[in-house]
GROMACS .gro file of C-alpha atoms in nm:
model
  331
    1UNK     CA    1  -2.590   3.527  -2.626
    2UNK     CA    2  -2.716   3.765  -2.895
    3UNK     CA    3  -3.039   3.831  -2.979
    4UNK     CA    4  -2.940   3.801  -3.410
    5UNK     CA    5  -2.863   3.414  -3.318
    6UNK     CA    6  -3.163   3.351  -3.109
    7UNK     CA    7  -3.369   3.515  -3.458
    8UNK     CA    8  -3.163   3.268  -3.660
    9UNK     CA    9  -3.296   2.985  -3.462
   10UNK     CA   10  -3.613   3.087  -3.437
   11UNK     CA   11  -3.646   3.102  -3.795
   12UNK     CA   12  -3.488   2.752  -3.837
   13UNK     CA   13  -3.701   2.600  -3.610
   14UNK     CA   14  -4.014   2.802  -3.792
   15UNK     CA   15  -4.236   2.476  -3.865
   16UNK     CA   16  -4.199   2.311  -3.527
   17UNK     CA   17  -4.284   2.618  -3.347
   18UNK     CA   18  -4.640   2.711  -3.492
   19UNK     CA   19  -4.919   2.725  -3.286
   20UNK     CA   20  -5.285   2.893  -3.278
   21UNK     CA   21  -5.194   3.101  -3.007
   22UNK     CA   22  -4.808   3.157  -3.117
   23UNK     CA   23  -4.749   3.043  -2.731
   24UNK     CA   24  -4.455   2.875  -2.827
   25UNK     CA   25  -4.224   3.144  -2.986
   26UNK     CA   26  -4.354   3.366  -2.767
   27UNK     CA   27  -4.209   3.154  -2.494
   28UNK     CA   28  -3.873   3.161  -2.671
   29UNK     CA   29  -3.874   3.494  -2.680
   30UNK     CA   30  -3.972   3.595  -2.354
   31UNK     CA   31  -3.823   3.329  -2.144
   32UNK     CA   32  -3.546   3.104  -2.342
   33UNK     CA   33  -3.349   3.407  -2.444
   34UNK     CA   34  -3.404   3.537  -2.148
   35UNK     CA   35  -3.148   3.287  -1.961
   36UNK     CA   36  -2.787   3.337  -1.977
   37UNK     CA   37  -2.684   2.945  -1.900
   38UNK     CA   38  -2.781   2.885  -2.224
   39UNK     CA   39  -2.771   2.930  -2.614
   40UNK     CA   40  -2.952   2.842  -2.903
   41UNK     CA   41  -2.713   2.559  -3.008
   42UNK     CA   42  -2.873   2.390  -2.654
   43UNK     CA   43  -3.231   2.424  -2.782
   44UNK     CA   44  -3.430   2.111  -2.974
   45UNK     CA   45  -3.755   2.231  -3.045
   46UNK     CA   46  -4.033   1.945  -3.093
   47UNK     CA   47  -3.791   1.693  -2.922
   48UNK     CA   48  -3.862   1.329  -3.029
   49UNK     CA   49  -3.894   1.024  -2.834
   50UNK     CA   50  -4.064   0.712  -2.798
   51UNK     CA   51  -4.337   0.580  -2.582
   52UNK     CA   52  -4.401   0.236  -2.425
   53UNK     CA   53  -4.553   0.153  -2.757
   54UNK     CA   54  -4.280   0.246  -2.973
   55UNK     CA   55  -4.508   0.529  -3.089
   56UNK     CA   56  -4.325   0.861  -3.188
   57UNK     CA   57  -4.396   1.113  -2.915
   58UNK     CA   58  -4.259   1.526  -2.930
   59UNK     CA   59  -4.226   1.734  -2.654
   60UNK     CA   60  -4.183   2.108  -2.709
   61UNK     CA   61  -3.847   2.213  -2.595
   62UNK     CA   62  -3.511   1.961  -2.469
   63UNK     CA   63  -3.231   2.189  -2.364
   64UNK     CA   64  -2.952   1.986  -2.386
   65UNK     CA   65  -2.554   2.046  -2.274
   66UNK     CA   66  -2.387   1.696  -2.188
   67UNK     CA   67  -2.034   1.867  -2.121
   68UNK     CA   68  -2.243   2.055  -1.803
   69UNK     CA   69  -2.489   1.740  -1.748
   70UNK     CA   70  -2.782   1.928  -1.869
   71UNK     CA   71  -3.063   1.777  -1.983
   72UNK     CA   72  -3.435   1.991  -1.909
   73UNK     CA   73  -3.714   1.904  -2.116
   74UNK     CA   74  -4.003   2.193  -2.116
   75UNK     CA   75  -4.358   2.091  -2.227
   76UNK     CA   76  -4.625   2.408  -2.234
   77UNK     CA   77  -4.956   2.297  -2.127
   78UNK     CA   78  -5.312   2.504  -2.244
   79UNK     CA   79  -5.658   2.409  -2.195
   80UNK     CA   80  -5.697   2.349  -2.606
   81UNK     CA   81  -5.495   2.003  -2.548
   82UNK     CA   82  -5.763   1.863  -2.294
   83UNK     CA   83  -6.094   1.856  -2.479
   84UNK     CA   84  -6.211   1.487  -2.350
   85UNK     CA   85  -6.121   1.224  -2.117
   86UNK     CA   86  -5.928   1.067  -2.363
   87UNK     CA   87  -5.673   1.370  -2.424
   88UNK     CA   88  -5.613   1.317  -2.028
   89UNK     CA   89  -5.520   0.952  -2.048
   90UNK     CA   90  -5.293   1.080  -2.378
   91UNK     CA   91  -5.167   1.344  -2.181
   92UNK     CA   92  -5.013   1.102  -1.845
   93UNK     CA   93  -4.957   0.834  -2.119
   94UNK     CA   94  -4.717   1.054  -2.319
   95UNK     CA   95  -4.563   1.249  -1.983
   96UNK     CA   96  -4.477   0.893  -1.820
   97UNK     CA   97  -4.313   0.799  -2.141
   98UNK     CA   98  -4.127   1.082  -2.146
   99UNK     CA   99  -3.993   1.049  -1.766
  100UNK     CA  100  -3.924   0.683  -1.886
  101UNK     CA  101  -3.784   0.755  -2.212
  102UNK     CA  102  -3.589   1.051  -2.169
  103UNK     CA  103  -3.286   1.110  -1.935
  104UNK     CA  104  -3.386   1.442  -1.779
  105UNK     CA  105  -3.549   1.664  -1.558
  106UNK     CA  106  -3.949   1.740  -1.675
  107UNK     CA  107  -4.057   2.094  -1.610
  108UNK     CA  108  -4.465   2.181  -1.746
  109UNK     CA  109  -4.555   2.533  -1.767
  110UNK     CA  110  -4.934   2.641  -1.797
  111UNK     CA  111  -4.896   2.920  -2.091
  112UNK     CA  112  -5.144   3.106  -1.841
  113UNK     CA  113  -4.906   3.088  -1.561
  114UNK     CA  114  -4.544   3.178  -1.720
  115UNK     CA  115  -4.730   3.459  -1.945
  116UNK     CA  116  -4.808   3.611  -1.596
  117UNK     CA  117  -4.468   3.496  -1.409
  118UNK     CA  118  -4.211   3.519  -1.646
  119UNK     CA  119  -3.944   3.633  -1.388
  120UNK     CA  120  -4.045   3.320  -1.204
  121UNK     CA  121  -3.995   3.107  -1.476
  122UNK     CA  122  -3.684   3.244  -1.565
  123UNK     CA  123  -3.539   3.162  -1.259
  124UNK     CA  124  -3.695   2.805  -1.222
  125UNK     CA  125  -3.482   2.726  -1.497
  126UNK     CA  126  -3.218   2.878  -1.454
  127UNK     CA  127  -3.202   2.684  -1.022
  128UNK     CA  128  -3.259   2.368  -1.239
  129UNK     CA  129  -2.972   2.438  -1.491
  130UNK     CA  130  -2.760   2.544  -1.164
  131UNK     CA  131  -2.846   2.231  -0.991
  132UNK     CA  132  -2.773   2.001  -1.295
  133UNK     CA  133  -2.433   2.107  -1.333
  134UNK     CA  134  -2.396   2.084  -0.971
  135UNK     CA  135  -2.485   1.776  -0.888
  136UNK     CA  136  -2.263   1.659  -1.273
  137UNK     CA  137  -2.003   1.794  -1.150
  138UNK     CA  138  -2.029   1.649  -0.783
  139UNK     CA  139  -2.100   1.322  -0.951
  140UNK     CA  140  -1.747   1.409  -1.181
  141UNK     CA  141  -1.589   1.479  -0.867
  142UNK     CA  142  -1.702   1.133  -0.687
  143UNK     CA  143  -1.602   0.938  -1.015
  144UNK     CA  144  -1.238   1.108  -1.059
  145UNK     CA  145  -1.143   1.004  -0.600
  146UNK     CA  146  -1.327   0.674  -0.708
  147UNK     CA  147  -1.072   0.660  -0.989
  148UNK     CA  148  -0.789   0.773  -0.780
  149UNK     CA  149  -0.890   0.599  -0.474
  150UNK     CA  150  -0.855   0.281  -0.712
  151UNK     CA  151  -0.525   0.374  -0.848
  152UNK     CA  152  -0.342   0.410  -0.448
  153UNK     CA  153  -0.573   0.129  -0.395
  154UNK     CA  154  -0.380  -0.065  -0.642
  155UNK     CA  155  -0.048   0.076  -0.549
  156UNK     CA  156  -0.111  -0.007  -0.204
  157UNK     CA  157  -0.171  -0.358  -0.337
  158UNK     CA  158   0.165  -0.326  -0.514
  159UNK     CA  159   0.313  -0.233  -0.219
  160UNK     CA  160   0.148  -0.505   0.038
  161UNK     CA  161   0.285  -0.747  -0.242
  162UNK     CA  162   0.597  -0.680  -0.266
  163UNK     CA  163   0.651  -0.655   0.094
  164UNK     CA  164   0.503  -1.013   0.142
  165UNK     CA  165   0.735  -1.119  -0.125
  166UNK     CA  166   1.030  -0.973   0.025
  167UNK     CA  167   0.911  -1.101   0.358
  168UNK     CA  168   0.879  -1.450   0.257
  169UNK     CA  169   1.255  -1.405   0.096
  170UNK     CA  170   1.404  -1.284   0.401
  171UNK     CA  171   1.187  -1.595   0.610
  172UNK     CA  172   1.383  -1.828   0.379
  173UNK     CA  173   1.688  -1.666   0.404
  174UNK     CA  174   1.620  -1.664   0.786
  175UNK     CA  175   1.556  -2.013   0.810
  176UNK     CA  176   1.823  -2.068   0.568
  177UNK     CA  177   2.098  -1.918   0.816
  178UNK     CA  178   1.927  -2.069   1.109
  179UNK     CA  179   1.994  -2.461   0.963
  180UNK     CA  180   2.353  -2.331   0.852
  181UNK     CA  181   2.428  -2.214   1.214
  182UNK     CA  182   2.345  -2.569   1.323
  183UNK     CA  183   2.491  -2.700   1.049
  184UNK     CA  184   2.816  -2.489   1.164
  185UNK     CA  185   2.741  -2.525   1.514
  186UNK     CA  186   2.778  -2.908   1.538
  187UNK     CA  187   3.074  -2.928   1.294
  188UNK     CA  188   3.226  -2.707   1.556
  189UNK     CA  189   3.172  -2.899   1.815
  190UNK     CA  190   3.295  -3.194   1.634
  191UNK     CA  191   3.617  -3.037   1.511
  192UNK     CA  192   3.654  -2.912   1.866
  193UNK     CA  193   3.568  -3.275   2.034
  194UNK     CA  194   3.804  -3.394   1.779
  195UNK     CA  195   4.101  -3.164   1.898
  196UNK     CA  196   4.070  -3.184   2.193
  197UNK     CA  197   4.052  -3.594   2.197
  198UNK     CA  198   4.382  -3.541   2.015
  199UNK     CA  199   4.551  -3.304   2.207
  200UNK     CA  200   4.462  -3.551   2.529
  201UNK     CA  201   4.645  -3.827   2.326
  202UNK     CA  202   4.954  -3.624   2.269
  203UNK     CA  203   4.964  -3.553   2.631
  204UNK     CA  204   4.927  -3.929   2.687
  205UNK     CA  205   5.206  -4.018   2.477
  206UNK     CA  206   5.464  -3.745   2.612
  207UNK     CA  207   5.316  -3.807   3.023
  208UNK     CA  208   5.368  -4.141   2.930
  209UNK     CA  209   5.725  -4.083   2.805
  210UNK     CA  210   5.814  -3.837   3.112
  211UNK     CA  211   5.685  -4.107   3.360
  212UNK     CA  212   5.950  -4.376   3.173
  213UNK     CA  213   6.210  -4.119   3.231
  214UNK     CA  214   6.173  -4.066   3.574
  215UNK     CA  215   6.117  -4.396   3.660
  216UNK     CA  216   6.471  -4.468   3.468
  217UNK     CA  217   6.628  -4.206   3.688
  218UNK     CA  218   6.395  -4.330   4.025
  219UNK     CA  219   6.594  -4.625   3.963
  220UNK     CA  220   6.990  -4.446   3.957
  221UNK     CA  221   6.855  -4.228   4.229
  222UNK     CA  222   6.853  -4.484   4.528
  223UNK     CA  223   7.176  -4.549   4.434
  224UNK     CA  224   7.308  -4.224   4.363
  225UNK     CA  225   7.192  -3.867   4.359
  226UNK     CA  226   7.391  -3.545   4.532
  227UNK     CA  227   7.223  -3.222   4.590
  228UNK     CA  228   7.359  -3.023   4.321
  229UNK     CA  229   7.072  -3.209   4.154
  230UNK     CA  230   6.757  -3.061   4.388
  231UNK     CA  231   6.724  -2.729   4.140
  232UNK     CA  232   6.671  -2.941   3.819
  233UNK     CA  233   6.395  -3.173   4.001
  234UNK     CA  234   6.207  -2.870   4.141
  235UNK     CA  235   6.225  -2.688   3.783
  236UNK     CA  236   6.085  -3.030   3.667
  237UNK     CA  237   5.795  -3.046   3.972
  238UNK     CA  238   5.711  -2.674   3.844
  239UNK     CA  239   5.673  -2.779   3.499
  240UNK     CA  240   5.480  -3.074   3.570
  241UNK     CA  241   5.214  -2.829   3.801
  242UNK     CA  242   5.214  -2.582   3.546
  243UNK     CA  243   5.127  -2.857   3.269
  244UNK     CA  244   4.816  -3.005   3.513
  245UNK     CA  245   4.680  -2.576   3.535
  246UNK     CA  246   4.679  -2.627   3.145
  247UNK     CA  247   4.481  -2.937   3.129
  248UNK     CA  248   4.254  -2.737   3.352
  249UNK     CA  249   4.232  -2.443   3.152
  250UNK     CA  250   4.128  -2.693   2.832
  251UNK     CA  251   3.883  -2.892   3.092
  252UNK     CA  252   3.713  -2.578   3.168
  253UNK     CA  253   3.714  -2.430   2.813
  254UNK     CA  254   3.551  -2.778   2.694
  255UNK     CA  255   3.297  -2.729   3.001
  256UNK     CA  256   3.194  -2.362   2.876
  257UNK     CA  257   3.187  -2.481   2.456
  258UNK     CA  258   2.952  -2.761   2.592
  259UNK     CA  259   2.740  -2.579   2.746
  260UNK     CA  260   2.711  -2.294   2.507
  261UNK     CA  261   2.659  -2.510   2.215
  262UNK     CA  262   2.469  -2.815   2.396
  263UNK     CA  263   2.611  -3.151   2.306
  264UNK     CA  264   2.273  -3.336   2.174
  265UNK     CA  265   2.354  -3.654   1.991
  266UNK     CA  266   2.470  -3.968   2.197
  267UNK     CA  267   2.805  -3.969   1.990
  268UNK     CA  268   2.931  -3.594   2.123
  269UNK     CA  269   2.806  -3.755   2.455
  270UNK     CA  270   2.997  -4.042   2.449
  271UNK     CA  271   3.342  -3.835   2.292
  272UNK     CA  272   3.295  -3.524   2.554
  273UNK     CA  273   3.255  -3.843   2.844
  274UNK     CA  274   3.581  -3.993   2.695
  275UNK     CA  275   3.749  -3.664   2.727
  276UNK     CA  276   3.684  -3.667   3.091
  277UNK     CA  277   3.764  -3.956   3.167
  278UNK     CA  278   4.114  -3.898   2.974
  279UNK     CA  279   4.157  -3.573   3.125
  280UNK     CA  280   4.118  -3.750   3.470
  281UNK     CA  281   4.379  -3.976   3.408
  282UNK     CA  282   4.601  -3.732   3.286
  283UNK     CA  283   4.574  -3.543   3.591
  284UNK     CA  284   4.604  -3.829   3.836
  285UNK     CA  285   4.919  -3.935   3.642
  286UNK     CA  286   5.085  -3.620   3.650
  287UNK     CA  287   5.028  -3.621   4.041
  288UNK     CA  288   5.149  -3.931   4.066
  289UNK     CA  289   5.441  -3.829   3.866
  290UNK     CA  290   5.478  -3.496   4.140
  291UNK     CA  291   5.536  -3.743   4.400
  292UNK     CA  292   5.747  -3.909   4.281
  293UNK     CA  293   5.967  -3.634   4.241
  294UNK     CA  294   5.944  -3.522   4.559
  295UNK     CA  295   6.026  -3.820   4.746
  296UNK     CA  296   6.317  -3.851   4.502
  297UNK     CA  297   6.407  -3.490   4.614
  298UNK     CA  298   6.392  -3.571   5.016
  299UNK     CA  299   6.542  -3.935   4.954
  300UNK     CA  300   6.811  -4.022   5.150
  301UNK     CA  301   7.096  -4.089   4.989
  302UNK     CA  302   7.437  -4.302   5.089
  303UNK     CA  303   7.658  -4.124   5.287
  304UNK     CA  304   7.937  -4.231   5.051
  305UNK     CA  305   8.102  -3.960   4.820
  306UNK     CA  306   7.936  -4.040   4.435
  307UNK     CA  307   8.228  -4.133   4.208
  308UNK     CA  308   8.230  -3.909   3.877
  309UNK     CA  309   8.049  -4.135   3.653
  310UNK     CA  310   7.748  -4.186   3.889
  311UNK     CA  311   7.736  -3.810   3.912
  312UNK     CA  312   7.742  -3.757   3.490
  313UNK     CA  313   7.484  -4.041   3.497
  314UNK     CA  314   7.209  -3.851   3.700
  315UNK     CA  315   7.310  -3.526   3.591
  316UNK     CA  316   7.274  -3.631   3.239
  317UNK     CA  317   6.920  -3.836   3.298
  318UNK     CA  318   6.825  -3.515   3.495
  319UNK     CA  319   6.886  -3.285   3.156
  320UNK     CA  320   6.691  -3.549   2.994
  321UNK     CA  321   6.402  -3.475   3.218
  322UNK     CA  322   6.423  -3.161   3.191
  323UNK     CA  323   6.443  -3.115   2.793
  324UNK     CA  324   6.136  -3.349   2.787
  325UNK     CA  325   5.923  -3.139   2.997
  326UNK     CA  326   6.046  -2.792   2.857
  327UNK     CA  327   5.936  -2.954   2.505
  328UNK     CA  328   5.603  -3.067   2.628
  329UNK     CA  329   5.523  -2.687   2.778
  330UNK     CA  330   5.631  -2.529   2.460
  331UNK     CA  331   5.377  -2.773   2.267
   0.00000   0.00000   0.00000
């Protein structure tokens, strides 16, 4: 900073810096202009302030920056101010009110002592300046990662949020697929419980139909059957064993839907126990039906020769047979 500035301030400040001794612009001079850190613009002489009281109280020099966090106040102390006991009370009175009052670091110079020390003045100041705009700037520093750590603290928030919002979405839509595989689940079994019940009563009716048929030709047969007949019987004997391995096959199927999807409410219960018991029917009636094939197959017949119409009779009830049977497997 140039001196011509410092001379303009000094001159400004003309009034507030008289004194007997002309200790104060002598301390401008030899010490204030003296420090680099600062310039006249950071200088209040006579700085005003209030005491406990609300009295007006001055102290000699405030260097203020608050862009750096400076704030020094300076008070020069000579033996003319303490003449009595009451100029010491004054003097803690005013220097309390000023720590109080005044938002700052308090540094008292004896005009003996920096007229003698100036260097170490100098450089008191100038470690207090440094250390104010440390410690602002540390303080800056602290403020800005408290501000930050605020702002990821609230996207972090954001983020916990919206996870436990899509979390509880994909619960619901969890729980909602869970009670819609049930749902499924027993409708499946139903519709299955309810095909099968009517596949076992179409099997039923055509068993049932096969069993009149043979019976009808049980009854020509002990009167009349030649052995060109033996190869339609076994053909219907094969069919008949092949339909009882399918009934098994659905039996077993049934067994392994059951137990995959466990049958729970007393209803399935009582259809899948029907089903057994129909399937168990089934297959004792086609084994009854097997028998009864082959003991028409090692019958034995009348010696006599079987005129032609006997032998169009069985051959025709033995087509019938037949047709029925190769229906039933294609089913």
């Amino acid at each position: 900073m140039s001196l011509k500035q410092w001379e303009d301030w000094i001159e400004r400040n003309k009034v507030n810096l008289e004194h007997e001794a002309d200790f104060e612009e002598r301390f401008v001079r030899e010490i204030l202009t003296k420090i680099p850190e600062i310039s006249p613009k950071n200088v209040t002489s006579q700085y005003l302030f209030k005491d406990q009281s609300n009295v007006n109280r001055y102290i000699d020099f405030f260097i203020s920056d608050p862009s750096r966090g400076i704030k020094i106040a300076i008070e020069l102390d000579g033996k003319s101010k303490i003449k009595n006991m009451d100029d010491w009370v004054n003097l803690f009175v005013r220097q309390n009110a000023l720590v109080s009052n005044v938002d700052g670091l308090l540094l008292r110079f004896a005009n003996v002592y920096w007229l003698h020390n100036d260097r170490l003045v100098i450089a008191e100041i100038r470690f207090s300046i440094s250390k104010q705009e440390h410690d602002f700037k540390s303080q800056q520093l602290k403020e800005q990662a408290r501000d930050e750590n605020k702002d990821q603290e609230k996207k972090q928030l954001e983020v916990i949020e919206a996870l436990s919002t899509k979390m509880t979405a994909l619960e619901q839509e969890l729980k909602n697929l869970t009670e819609q595989k049930e749902k499924n689940t027993t409708q499946e079994i139903q519709k299955q419980t309810e095909n099968t019940r009517k596949g076992i009563e179409t099997l039923t009716l055509k068993m049932d139909s096969i069993a009149n048929v043979l019976n009808e030709l049980s009854k020509k047969g002990e009167r009349a059957v030649d052995h060109s007949s033996e190869e339609e019987l076994k053909t219907a004997r094969i069919i008949i064993e092949e339909i009882a391995s399918k009934i098994n096959a659905i039996e077993g199927g049934l067994n392994s839907f059951n137990h995959e999807n466990s049958i729970n409410s007393s209803e399935e219960k009582a259809q899948e126990t029907k089903s057994r018991e129909t399937m168990n029917s089934l297959l004792v009636k086609i084994n009854g039906l097997e028998k009864e094939l082959q003991d028409l197959n090692q019958k034995q017949f009348e010696q006599r020769p079987l005129n032609l119409e006997d032998k169009e009779k069985t051959s025709e009830a033995l087509k019938i047979i037949v047709s029925k049977i190769s229906h039933l497997e294609n089913d």
